[in-house]
Short mmCIF file of C-alpha atoms in Angstrom, two decimals:
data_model
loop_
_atom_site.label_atom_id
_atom_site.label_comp_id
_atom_site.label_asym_id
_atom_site.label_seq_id
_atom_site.Cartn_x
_atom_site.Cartn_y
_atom_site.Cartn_z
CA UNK A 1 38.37 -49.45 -29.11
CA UNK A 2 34.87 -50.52 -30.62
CA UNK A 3 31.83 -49.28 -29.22
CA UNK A 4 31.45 -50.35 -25.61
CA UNK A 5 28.79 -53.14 -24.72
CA UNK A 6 26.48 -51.23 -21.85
CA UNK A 7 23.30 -52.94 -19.70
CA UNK A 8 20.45 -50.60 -18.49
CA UNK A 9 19.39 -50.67 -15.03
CA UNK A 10 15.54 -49.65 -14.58
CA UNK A 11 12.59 -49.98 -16.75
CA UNK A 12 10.52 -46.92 -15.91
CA UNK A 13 9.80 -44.36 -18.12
CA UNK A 14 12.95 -43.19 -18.30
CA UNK A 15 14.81 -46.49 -18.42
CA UNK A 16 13.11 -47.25 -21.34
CA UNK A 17 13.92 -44.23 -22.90
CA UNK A 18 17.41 -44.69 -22.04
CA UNK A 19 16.93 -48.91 -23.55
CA UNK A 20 15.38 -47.33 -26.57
CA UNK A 21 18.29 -44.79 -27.13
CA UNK A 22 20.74 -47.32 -26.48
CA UNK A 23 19.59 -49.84 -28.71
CA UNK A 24 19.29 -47.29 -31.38
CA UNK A 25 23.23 -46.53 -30.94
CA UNK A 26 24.00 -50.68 -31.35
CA UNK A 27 25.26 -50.45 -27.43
CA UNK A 28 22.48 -51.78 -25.59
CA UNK A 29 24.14 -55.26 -24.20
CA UNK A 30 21.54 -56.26 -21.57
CA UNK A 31 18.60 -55.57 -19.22
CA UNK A 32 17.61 -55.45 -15.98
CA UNK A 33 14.70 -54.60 -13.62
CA UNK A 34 13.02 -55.53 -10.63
CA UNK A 35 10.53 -56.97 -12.47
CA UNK A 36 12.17 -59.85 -14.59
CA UNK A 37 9.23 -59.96 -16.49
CA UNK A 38 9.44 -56.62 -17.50
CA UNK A 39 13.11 -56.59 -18.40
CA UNK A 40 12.61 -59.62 -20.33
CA UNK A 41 9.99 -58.57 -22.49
CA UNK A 42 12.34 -55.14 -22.82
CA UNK A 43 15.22 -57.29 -23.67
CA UNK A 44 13.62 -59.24 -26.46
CA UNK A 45 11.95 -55.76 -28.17
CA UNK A 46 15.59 -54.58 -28.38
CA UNK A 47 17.46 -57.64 -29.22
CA UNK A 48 19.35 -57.68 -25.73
CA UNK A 49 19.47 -60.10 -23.11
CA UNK A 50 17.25 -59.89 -20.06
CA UNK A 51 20.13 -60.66 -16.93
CA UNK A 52 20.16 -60.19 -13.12
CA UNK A 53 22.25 -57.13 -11.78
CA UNK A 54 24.93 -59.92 -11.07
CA UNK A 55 25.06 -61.05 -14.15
CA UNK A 56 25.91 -57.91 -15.65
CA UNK A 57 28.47 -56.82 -12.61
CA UNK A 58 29.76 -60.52 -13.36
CA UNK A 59 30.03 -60.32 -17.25
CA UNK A 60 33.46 -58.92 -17.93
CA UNK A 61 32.19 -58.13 -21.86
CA UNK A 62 29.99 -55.90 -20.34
CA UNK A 63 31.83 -52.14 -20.26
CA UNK A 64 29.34 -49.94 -18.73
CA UNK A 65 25.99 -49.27 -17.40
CA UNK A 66 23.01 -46.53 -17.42
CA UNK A 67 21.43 -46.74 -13.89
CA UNK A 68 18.19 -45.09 -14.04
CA UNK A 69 16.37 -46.15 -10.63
CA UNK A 70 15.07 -44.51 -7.70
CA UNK A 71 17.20 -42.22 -6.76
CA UNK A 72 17.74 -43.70 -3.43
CA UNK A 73 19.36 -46.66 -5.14
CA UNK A 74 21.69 -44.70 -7.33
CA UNK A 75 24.71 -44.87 -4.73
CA UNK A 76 24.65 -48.23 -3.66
CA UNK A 77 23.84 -50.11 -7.59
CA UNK A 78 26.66 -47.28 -8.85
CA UNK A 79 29.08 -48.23 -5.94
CA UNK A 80 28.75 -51.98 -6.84
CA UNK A 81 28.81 -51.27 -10.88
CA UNK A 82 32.19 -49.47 -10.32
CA UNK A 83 33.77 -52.17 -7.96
CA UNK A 84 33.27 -54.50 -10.32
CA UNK A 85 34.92 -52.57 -13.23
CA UNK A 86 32.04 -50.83 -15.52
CA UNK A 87 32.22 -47.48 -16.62
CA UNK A 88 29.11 -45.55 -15.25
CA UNK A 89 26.07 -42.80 -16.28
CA UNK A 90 23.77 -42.17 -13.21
CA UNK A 91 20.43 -39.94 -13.85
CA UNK A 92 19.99 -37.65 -12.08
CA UNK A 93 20.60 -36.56 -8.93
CA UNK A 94 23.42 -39.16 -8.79
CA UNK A 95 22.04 -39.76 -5.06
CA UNK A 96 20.43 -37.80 -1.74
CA UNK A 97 23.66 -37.56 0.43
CA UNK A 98 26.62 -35.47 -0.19
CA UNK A 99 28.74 -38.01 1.73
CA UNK A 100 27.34 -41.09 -0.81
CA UNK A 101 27.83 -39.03 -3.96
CA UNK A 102 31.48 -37.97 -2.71
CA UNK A 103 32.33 -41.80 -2.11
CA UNK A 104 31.67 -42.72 -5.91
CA UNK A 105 33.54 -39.92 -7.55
CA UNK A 106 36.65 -41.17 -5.20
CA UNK A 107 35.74 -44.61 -6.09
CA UNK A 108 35.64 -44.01 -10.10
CA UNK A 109 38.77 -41.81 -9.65
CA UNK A 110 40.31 -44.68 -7.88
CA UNK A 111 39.58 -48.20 -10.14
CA UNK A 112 39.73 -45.55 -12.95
CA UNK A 113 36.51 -45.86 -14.21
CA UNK A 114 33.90 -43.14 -15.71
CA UNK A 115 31.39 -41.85 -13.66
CA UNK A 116 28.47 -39.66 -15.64
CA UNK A 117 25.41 -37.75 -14.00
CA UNK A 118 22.52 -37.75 -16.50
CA UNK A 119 22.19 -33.94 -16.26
CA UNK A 120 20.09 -34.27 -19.99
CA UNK A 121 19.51 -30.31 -20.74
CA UNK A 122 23.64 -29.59 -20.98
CA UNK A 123 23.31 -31.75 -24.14
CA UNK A 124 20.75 -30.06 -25.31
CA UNK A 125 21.04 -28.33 -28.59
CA UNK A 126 19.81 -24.55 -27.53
CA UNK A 127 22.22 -24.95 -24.58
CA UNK A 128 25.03 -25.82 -26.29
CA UNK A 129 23.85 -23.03 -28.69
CA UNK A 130 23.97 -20.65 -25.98
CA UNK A 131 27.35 -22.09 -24.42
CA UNK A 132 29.02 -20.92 -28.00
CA UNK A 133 27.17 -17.50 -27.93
CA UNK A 134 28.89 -16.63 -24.22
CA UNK A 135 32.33 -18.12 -25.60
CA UNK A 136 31.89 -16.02 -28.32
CA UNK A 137 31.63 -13.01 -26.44
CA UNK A 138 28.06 -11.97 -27.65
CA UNK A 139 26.43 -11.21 -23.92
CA UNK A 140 29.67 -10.04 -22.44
CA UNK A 141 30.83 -11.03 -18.96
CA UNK A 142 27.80 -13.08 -17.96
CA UNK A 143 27.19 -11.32 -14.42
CA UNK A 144 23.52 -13.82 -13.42
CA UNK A 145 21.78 -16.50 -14.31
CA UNK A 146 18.69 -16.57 -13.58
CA UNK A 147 16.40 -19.88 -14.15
CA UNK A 148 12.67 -20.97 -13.98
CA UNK A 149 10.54 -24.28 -14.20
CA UNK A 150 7.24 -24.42 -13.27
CA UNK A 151 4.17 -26.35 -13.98
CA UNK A 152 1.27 -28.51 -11.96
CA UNK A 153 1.19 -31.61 -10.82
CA UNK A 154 3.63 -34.86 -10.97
CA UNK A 155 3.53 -34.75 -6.99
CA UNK A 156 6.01 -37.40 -5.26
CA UNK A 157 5.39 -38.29 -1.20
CA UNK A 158 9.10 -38.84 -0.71
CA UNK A 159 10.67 -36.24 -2.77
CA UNK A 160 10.35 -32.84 -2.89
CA UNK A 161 10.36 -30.34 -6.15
CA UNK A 162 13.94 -29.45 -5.48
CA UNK A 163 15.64 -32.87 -5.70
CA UNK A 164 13.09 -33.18 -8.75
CA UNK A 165 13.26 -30.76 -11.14
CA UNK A 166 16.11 -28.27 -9.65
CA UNK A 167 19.15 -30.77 -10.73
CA UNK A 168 18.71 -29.63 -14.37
CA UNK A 169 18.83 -25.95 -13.55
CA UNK A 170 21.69 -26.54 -11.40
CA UNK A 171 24.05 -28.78 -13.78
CA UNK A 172 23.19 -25.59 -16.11
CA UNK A 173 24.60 -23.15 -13.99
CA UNK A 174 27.64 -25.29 -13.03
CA UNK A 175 28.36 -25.66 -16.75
CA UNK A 176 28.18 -21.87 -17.39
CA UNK A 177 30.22 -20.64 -14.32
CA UNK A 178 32.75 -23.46 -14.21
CA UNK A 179 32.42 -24.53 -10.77
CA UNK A 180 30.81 -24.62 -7.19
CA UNK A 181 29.33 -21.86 -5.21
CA UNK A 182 31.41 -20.03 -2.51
CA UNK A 183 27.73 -19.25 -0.68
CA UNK A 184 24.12 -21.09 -1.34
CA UNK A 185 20.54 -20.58 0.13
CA UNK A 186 17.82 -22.12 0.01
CA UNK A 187 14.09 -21.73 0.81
CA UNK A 188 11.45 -24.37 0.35
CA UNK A 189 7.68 -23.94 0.38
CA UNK A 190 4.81 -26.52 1.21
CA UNK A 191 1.21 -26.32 -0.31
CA UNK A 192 -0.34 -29.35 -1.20
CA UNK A 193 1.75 -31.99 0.25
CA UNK A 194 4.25 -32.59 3.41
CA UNK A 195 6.87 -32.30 0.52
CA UNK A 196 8.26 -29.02 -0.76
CA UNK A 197 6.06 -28.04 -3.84
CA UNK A 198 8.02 -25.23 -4.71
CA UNK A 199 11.27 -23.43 -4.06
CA UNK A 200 14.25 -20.97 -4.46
CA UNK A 201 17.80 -21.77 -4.39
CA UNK A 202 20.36 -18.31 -4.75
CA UNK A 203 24.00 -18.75 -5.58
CA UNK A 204 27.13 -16.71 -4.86
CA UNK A 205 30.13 -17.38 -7.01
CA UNK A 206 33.70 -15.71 -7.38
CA UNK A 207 34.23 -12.22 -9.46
CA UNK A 208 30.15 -11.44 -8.24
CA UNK A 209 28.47 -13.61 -10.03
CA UNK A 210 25.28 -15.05 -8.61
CA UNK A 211 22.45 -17.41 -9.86
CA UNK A 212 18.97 -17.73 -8.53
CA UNK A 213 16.79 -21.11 -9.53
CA UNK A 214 13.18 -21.15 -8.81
CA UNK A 215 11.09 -24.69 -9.28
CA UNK A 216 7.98 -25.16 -8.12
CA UNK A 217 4.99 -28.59 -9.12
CA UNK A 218 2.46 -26.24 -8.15
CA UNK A 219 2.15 -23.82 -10.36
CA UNK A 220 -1.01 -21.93 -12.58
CA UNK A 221 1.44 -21.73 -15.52
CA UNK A 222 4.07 -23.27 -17.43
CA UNK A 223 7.67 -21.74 -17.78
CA UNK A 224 10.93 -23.39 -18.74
CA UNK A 225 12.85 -20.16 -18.95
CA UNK A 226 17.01 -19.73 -18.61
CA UNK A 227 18.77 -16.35 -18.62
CA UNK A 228 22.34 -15.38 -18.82
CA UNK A 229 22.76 -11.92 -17.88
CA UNK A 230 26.05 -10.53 -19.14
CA UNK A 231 27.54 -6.94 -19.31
CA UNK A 232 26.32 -6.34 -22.66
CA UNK A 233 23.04 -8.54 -22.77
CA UNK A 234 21.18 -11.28 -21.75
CA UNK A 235 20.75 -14.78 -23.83
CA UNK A 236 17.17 -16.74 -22.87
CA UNK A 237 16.40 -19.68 -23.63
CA UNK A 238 12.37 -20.68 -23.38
CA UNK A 239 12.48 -24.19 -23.66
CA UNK A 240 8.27 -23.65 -24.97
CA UNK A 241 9.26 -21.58 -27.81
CA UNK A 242 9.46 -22.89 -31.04
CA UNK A 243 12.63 -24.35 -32.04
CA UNK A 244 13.77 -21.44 -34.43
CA UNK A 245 13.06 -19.13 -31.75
CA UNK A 246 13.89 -21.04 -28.05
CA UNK A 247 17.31 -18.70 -27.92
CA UNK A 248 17.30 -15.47 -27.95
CA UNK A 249 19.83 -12.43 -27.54
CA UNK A 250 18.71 -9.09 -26.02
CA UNK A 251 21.23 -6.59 -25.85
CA UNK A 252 21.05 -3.64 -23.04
CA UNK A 253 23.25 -1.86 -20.95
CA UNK A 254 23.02 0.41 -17.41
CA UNK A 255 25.53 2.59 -16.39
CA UNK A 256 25.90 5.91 -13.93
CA UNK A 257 28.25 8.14 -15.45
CA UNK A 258 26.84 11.00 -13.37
CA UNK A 259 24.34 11.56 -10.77
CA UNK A 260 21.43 9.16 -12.40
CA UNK A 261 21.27 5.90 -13.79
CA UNK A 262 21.23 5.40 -17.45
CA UNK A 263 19.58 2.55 -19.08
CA UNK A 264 19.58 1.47 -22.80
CA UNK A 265 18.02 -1.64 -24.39
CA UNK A 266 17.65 -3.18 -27.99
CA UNK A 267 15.24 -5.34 -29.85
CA UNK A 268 15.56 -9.29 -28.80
CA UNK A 269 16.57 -10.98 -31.87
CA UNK A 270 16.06 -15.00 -32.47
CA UNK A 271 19.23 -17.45 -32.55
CA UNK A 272 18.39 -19.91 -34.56
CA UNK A 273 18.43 -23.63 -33.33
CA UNK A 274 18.40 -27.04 -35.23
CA UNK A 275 16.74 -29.69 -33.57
CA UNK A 276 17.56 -32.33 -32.10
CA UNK A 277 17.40 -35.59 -29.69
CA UNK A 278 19.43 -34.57 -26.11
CA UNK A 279 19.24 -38.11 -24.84
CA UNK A 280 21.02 -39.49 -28.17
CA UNK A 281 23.69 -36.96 -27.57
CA UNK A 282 24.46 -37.58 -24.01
CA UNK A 283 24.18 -41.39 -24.20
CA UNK A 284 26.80 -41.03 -28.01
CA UNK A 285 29.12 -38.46 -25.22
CA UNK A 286 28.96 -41.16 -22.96
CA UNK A 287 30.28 -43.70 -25.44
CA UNK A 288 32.70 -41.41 -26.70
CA UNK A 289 33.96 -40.91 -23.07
CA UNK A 290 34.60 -44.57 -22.70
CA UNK A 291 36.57 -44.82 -25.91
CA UNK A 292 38.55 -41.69 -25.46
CA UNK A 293 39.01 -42.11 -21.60
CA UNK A 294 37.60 -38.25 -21.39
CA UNK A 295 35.99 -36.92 -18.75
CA UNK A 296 32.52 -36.06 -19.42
CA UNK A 297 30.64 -32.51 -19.27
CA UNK A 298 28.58 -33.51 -16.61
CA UNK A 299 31.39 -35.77 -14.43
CA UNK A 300 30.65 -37.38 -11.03
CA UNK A 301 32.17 -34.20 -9.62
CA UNK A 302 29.19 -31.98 -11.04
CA UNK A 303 26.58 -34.80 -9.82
CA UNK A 304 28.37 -33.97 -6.46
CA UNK A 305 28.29 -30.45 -6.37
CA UNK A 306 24.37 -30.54 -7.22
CA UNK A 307 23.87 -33.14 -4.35
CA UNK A 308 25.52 -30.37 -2.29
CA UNK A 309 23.62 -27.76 -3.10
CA UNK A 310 20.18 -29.37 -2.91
CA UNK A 311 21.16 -30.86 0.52
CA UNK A 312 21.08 -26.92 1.92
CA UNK A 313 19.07 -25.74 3.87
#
């Protein structure tokens, strides 16, 4: 098929980087935002027309949208956008109720339509990096993951860390493990606001695997740090390191083969990574979804599971 004609929903800061991206890829079809005035002056900077959500649900050349909103619209706008045919992407998380986000992966499933959470970081290069390191074999059985981001500030009155910044951790671990949790808890902490500023969210899988994510927005430092612990090493990726060295592979080993523990551990050693744009990948997956009729790395049914998890506790 040619390239799908898609409309952007939202003109935040991340809708426009979403209008930018998509504009850059020769998709971008239309615009829309509470503010007309906004979305028109959007439209016209990208050569796209500036039309009500109607419109666009209305406009059978239209093939898909990007809904980047508050996240308490997500359901409802994606709901509508599949009823009336379009393929979907919804940022992240896809919405705030486990019941809501289970009623649009049945709903794509059913009209046979896409549905896409915007879970950005599985598209990034170093992850993907990593992904080929585990297939490869290089860590071993990967046994934990174990995944930090912290930093100060961006404080929200309605949503906690968690729903926040936690989704990207999560759709990580999902993608590494292959699916759900069999057992999840969760602790949240409040310091500054009547919000959760920070918290910790462990994971039991199947086979013993487990996975501990730890957010906080109220932290000293900065740390964007993800570990996959396997039987013969551990791969990290520190999303502040420079891009040569963001991945790395330490290799170690513990075993008992008497009475007392032995231990063993080698020098890390730098995977190199190329650069690149995450956003232009997962919006060009997206596309290539459509046209294929694939189902995307991060499907409605991940979206879900991360809804679920967040909603412990």
């Amino acid at each position: 098929m040619t390239s799908p004609r898609i409309a952007a929903f939202g003109c935040g800061y991340w809708g426009r980087n979403h209008i930018r991206t998509l504009a850059g890829l020769g998709v971008l079809a239309a615009v829309t935002d509470k503010h007309a005035d906004v979305a028109g002056a959007m439209a016209v900077e990208h050569g796209a027309m500036a039309m009500t959500p109607e419109a666009i649900f209305a406009d059978q050349s239209i093939d898909a949208v990007v809904l980047a909103l508050p996240a308490s619209a997500h359901a409802a706008m994606a709901m509508r956008a599949l009823d009336a045919g379009k393929h979907v992407l919804v940022e992240k998380p896809i919405s705030l109720a486990p019941e809501d986000a289970d009623a649009m992966v049945a709903k794509a499933r059913g009209v046979g339509r896409i549905l896409m959470a915007g879970h950005i970081l599985r598209y990034h290069n170093t992850f993907k990096a990593l992904i080929t390191e585990i297939d490869g074999g290089r860590a071993g059985d990967i046994v934990h993951i174990q995944s930090h981001r912290l930093a100060f500030g961006k404080f929200h009155a309605t949503f906690d860390a968690l729903w926040d910044l936690a989704p990207h951790d999560l759709s990580l671990v999902l993608s590494v493990f292959g699916g759900e949790p069999t057992d999840v808890s969760v602790v949240r902490h409040a310091f500054a606001s009547d919000q959760a500023d920070s918290g910790h969210i462990h994971m039991r899988f199947d086979g013993g695997r487990s996975a501990d994510v730890h957010v906080s927005r109220h932290s000293a430092y900065n740390e964007r740090r993800f570990v996959a612990k396997g039987t013969k090493g551990s791969l990290i990726w520190d999303d502040w390191a420079d891009w040569p060295e963001k991945l790395t592979f330490v290799p170690h080993s513990a075993s008992k083969p008497g009475e007392k523990w032995q231990f063993e551990r080698g020098e890390p050693h730098a995977i190199a990574t190329e650069p690149g744009m995450a956003l232009t990948d997962e919006l060009q997956h997206f596309i290539d979804c459509i046209a294929n009729g694939a189902q995307p790395l991060t499907d409605g049914a991940q979206g879900a599971a991360v809804v679920r998890i967040l909603s412990t506790g």
